Amino acid sequence: MIFHLFRRTPREDSIAALYGMIVAQARAPAFYRSYGVPDTVNGRFEMVVLHAILLLCRLNAEPELGRRTGQAVFDHFCQDMDASLREMGVGDLGVPREMRRMGEAFYGRQAAYEAALAAPDVGPLVAALARNVFGSAAGEGAERLAAYTREALRHLVTQDGAALGRGELVFPDPELMLARDAIGTEGAR
């Protein structure tokens, strides 16, 4: 009788699957090895935030289901960050302060990335990624990551909204993008 309270719903499974794919993509070794993203707690946080924002941008194009799904993904992100903080040893009194800081960081980056993605040229996105992910002036890593980010959003736009609602999400392979860009650069010489 009471067991239904502990059973996961298909919607919860879909949200967990979407968030799992965000985290898996954010952990792709290519970002840290080839794009130059710092392989630190902050670097990994930035990559999770970037991929979550890309999914939220895609979901914003959907009617009500997209907004509800986006909110559920964000809630799952917050639960994961809370658990991660506790796992890293942040005490009960410090968790709310850190969660507030992470929430502010998320919303600040969301506003910056959405504005930069709407810009006609890649410059604002390179600057935003350089500042947030690399903590420095724009460099080759930020330029590569900006190209990946734009391509990832184009890729997400082509994905079926109903499939996203079922937890089916596919990001482009960052390693293949670099290889393709390298071939394109070689051919231009």
mmCIF file of C-alpha atoms in Angstrom:
data_model
loop_
_atom_site.group_PDB
_atom_site.id
_atom_site.type_symbol
_atom_site.label_atom_id
_atom_site.label_comp_id
_atom_site.label_asym_id
_atom_site.label_seq_id
_atom_site.Cartn_x
_atom_site.Cartn_y
_atom_site.Cartn_z
ATOM 1 C CA MET A 1 0.000 0.000 0.000
ATOM 2 C CA ILE A 2 2.676 2.511 0.946
ATOM 3 C CA PHE A 3 5.198 1.228 -1.634
ATOM 4 C CA HIS A 4 3.781 3.446 -4.378
ATOM 5 C CA LEU A 5 5.297 6.395 -2.521
ATOM 6 C CA PHE A 6 8.782 5.010 -3.143
ATOM 7 C CA ARG A 7 8.308 3.986 -6.763
ATOM 8 C CA ARG A 8 9.787 6.193 -9.470
ATOM 9 C CA THR A 9 7.455 7.468 -12.154
ATOM 10 C CA PRO A 10 8.267 7.342 -15.865
ATOM 11 C CA ARG A 11 8.640 11.147 -15.779
ATOM 12 C CA GLU A 12 11.237 10.928 -13.011
ATOM 13 C CA ASP A 13 13.091 8.301 -15.023
ATOM 14 C CA SER A 14 13.053 10.583 -18.087
ATOM 15 C CA ILE A 15 14.429 13.516 -16.098
ATOM 16 C CA ALA A 16 17.110 11.329 -14.539
ATOM 17 C CA ALA A 17 18.042 10.052 -18.014
ATOM 18 C CA LEU A 18 18.279 13.590 -19.430
ATOM 19 C CA TYR A 19 20.398 14.765 -16.525
ATOM 20 C CA GLY A 20 22.573 11.659 -16.745
ATOM 21 C CA MET A 21 23.268 12.416 -20.405
ATOM 22 C CA ILE A 22 24.159 16.012 -19.525
ATOM 23 C CA VAL A 23 26.649 14.825 -16.920
ATOM 24 C CA ALA A 24 28.071 12.124 -19.193
ATOM 25 C CA GLN A 25 28.621 14.658 -21.985
ATOM 26 C CA ALA A 26 30.154 17.164 -19.562
ATOM 27 C CA ARG A 27 32.630 14.493 -18.459
ATOM 28 C CA ALA A 28 33.752 13.624 -22.004
ATOM 29 C CA PRO A 29 37.563 13.427 -21.862
ATOM 30 C CA ALA A 30 37.883 15.463 -25.072
ATOM 31 C CA PHE A 31 36.820 18.642 -23.267
ATOM 32 C CA TYR A 32 39.670 18.329 -20.789
ATOM 33 C CA ARG A 33 42.270 16.818 -23.090
ATOM 34 C CA SER A 34 41.645 18.606 -26.413
ATOM 35 C CA TYR A 35 39.607 21.715 -25.617
ATOM 36 C CA GLY A 36 41.707 22.698 -22.603
ATOM 37 C CA VAL A 37 38.873 22.878 -20.067
ATOM 38 C CA PRO A 38 40.466 22.706 -16.602
ATOM 39 C CA ASP A 39 40.026 19.203 -15.173
ATOM 40 C CA THR A 40 38.973 20.509 -11.764
ATOM 41 C CA VAL A 41 35.795 20.570 -9.720
ATOM 42 C CA ASN A 42 35.062 24.040 -11.123
ATOM 43 C CA GLY A 43 35.859 23.012 -14.689
ATOM 44 C CA ARG A 44 33.511 20.047 -14.450
ATOM 45 C CA PHE A 45 30.819 22.194 -12.829
ATOM 46 C CA GLU A 46 31.099 24.668 -15.712
ATOM 47 C CA MET A 47 30.692 21.897 -18.277
ATOM 48 C CA VAL A 48 27.602 20.495 -16.530
ATOM 49 C CA VAL A 49 26.123 24.000 -16.401
ATOM 50 C CA LEU A 50 26.913 24.615 -20.087
ATOM 51 C CA HIS A 51 25.238 21.391 -21.220
ATOM 52 C CA ALA A 52 22.233 21.925 -18.942
ATOM 53 C CA ILE A 53 21.794 25.411 -20.404
ATOM 54 C CA LEU A 54 21.993 24.019 -23.942
ATOM 55 C CA LEU A 55 19.208 21.557 -23.132
ATOM 56 C CA LEU A 56 17.135 24.297 -21.489
ATOM 57 C CA CYS A 57 17.548 26.470 -24.601
ATOM 58 C CA ARG A 58 16.172 23.592 -26.655
ATOM 59 C CA LEU A 59 13.324 22.893 -24.260
ATOM 60 C CA ASN A 60 12.278 26.563 -24.257
ATOM 61 C CA ALA A 61 11.159 26.060 -27.866
ATOM 62 C CA GLU A 62 8.593 23.483 -26.722
ATOM 63 C CA PRO A 63 5.157 24.327 -25.370
ATOM 64 C CA GLU A 64 4.284 23.749 -21.713
ATOM 65 C CA LEU A 65 5.899 20.296 -21.614
ATOM 66 C CA GLY A 66 9.284 21.845 -22.430
ATOM 67 C CA ARG A 67 9.094 24.329 -19.570
ATOM 68 C CA ARG A 68 8.012 21.682 -17.065
ATOM 69 C CA THR A 69 10.747 19.337 -18.235
ATOM 70 C CA GLY A 70 13.320 22.132 -18.087
ATOM 71 C CA GLN A 71 12.313 22.985 -14.531
ATOM 72 C CA ALA A 72 12.521 19.325 -13.526
ATOM 73 C CA VAL A 73 16.026 19.044 -15.057
ATOM 74 C CA PHE A 74 17.105 22.159 -13.161
ATOM 75 C CA ASP A 75 15.656 20.728 -9.941
ATOM 76 C CA HIS A 76 17.598 17.495 -10.555
ATOM 77 C CA PHE A 77 20.755 19.577 -11.112
ATOM 78 C CA CYS A 78 20.188 21.297 -7.756
ATOM 79 C CA GLN A 79 19.686 17.965 -5.977
ATOM 80 C CA ASP A 80 22.890 16.639 -7.550
ATOM 81 C CA MET A 81 24.870 19.734 -6.562
ATOM 82 C CA ASP A 82 23.525 19.523 -3.004
ATOM 83 C CA ALA A 83 24.578 15.870 -2.769
ATOM 84 C CA SER A 84 27.985 16.669 -4.281
ATOM 85 C CA LEU A 85 28.622 19.441 -1.775
ATOM 86 C CA ARG A 86 27.770 17.148 1.103
ATOM 87 C CA GLU A 87 29.984 14.441 -0.378
ATOM 88 C CA MET A 88 32.868 16.916 -0.552
ATOM 89 C CA GLY A 89 32.425 17.623 3.151
ATOM 90 C CA VAL A 90 30.520 20.900 3.145
ATOM 91 C CA GLY A 91 28.578 21.042 6.410
ATOM 92 C CA ASP A 92 24.838 21.434 6.808
ATOM 93 C CA LEU A 93 25.187 25.135 7.587
ATOM 94 C CA GLY A 94 27.390 25.816 4.552
ATOM 95 C CA VAL A 95 25.301 23.947 1.961
ATOM 96 C CA PRO A 96 22.568 26.606 1.604
ATOM 97 C CA ARG A 97 25.153 29.353 1.066
ATOM 98 C CA GLU A 98 26.988 27.290 -1.555
ATOM 99 C CA MET A 99 23.716 26.317 -3.252
ATOM 100 C CA ARG A 100 22.721 29.975 -3.462
ATOM 101 C CA ARG A 101 26.133 30.750 -5.006
ATOM 102 C CA MET A 102 25.720 27.908 -7.522
ATOM 103 C CA GLY A 103 22.187 29.019 -8.392
ATOM 104 C CA GLU A 104 23.371 32.568 -9.011
ATOM 105 C CA ALA A 105 26.225 31.235 -11.132
ATOM 106 C CA PHE A 106 23.824 29.074 -13.135
ATOM 107 C CA TYR A 107 21.375 31.894 -13.835
ATOM 108 C CA GLY A 108 24.175 34.341 -14.638
ATOM 109 C CA ARG A 109 25.727 31.931 -17.110
ATOM 110 C CA GLN A 110 22.337 31.102 -18.587
ATOM 111 C CA ALA A 111 21.694 34.776 -19.324
ATOM 112 C CA ALA A 112 25.211 35.286 -20.715
ATOM 113 C CA TYR A 113 25.204 32.157 -22.896
ATOM 114 C CA GLU A 114 21.700 32.710 -24.258
ATOM 115 C CA ALA A 115 22.548 36.300 -25.203
ATOM 116 C CA ALA A 116 25.849 35.181 -26.732
ATOM 117 C CA LEU A 117 24.204 32.354 -28.692
ATOM 118 C CA ALA A 118 21.667 34.854 -30.082
ATOM 119 C CA ALA A 119 24.466 37.128 -31.313
ATOM 120 C CA PRO A 120 25.258 36.881 -35.038
ATOM 121 C CA ASP A 121 28.984 36.325 -34.495
ATOM 122 C CA VAL A 122 30.848 33.982 -32.164
ATOM 123 C CA GLY A 123 32.781 36.705 -30.302
ATOM 124 C CA PRO A 124 30.407 37.178 -27.355
ATOM 125 C CA LEU A 125 30.196 33.413 -26.813
ATOM 126 C CA VAL A 126 33.988 33.040 -26.908
ATOM 127 C CA ALA A 127 34.290 35.850 -24.339
ATOM 128 C CA ALA A 128 31.626 34.354 -22.051
ATOM 129 C CA LEU A 129 33.174 30.880 -22.184
ATOM 130 C CA ALA A 130 36.684 32.265 -21.676
ATOM 131 C CA ARG A 131 35.533 34.139 -18.581
ATOM 132 C CA ASN A 132 33.399 31.397 -17.054
ATOM 133 C CA VAL A 133 35.040 28.135 -18.091
ATOM 134 C CA PHE A 134 38.677 29.112 -18.575
ATOM 135 C CA GLY A 135 38.855 32.066 -16.169
ATOM 136 C CA SER A 136 40.930 34.058 -18.621
ATOM 137 C CA ALA A 137 40.951 36.025 -21.815
ATOM 138 C CA ALA A 138 39.732 34.303 -24.951
ATOM 139 C CA GLY A 139 42.102 31.688 -26.275
ATOM 140 C CA GLU A 140 42.112 28.705 -28.578
ATOM 141 C CA GLY A 141 40.248 26.537 -26.043
ATOM 142 C CA ALA A 142 37.446 29.083 -25.706
ATOM 143 C CA GLU A 143 37.175 29.365 -29.485
ATOM 144 C CA ARG A 144 36.966 25.583 -29.849
ATOM 145 C CA LEU A 145 34.400 25.336 -27.074
ATOM 146 C CA ALA A 146 32.332 28.137 -28.632
ATOM 147 C CA ALA A 147 32.281 26.284 -31.969
ATOM 148 C CA TYR A 148 31.233 23.099 -30.157
ATOM 149 C CA THR A 149 28.535 24.977 -28.207
ATOM 150 C CA ARG A 150 26.971 26.455 -31.326
ATOM 151 C CA GLU A 151 27.048 23.084 -33.083
ATOM 152 C CA ALA A 152 25.593 21.329 -30.025
ATOM 153 C CA LEU A 153 22.671 23.772 -29.963
ATOM 154 C CA ARG A 154 22.074 23.284 -33.705
ATOM 155 C CA HIS A 155 22.152 19.537 -33.087
ATOM 156 C CA LEU A 156 19.682 19.790 -30.185
ATOM 157 C CA VAL A 157 17.259 21.909 -32.213
ATOM 158 C CA THR A 158 16.841 19.023 -34.667
ATOM 159 C CA GLN A 159 15.879 16.566 -31.925
ATOM 160 C CA ASP A 160 12.239 15.652 -31.459
ATOM 161 C CA GLY A 161 10.593 17.336 -28.472
ATOM 162 C CA ALA A 162 8.566 14.237 -27.607
ATOM 163 C CA ALA A 163 11.758 12.168 -27.583
ATOM 164 C CA LEU A 164 13.351 14.678 -25.222
ATOM 165 C CA GLY A 165 10.296 14.310 -22.987
ATOM 166 C CA ARG A 166 10.963 10.565 -22.896
ATOM 167 C CA GLY A 167 14.551 11.188 -21.807
ATOM 168 C CA GLU A 168 16.216 10.674 -25.182
ATOM 169 C CA LEU A 169 19.004 13.175 -25.726
ATOM 170 C CA VAL A 170 22.033 13.109 -28.020
ATOM 171 C CA PHE A 171 24.882 15.599 -28.002
ATOM 172 C CA PRO A 172 27.476 15.791 -30.797
ATOM 173 C CA ASP A 173 30.800 14.053 -30.198
ATOM 174 C CA PRO A 174 33.310 16.779 -29.235
ATOM 175 C CA GLU A 175 36.278 14.699 -30.426
ATOM 176 C CA LEU A 176 34.739 14.172 -33.873
ATOM 177 C CA MET A 177 34.021 17.890 -34.144
ATOM 178 C CA LEU A 178 37.687 18.698 -33.537
ATOM 179 C CA ALA A 179 38.777 16.089 -36.079
ATOM 180 C CA ARG A 180 36.332 17.464 -38.654
ATOM 181 C CA ASP A 181 37.518 21.018 -38.000
ATOM 182 C CA ALA A 182 41.155 19.907 -38.339
ATOM 183 C CA ILE A 183 40.391 18.287 -41.699
ATOM 184 C CA GLY A 184 38.596 21.460 -42.809
ATOM 185 C CA THR A 185 41.599 23.563 -41.776
ATOM 186 C CA GLU A 186 44.004 21.218 -43.596
ATOM 187 C CA GLY A 187 41.899 21.442 -46.760
ATOM 188 C CA ALA A 188 41.887 25.254 -46.621
ATOM 189 C CA ARG A 189 45.702 25.398 -46.731
#
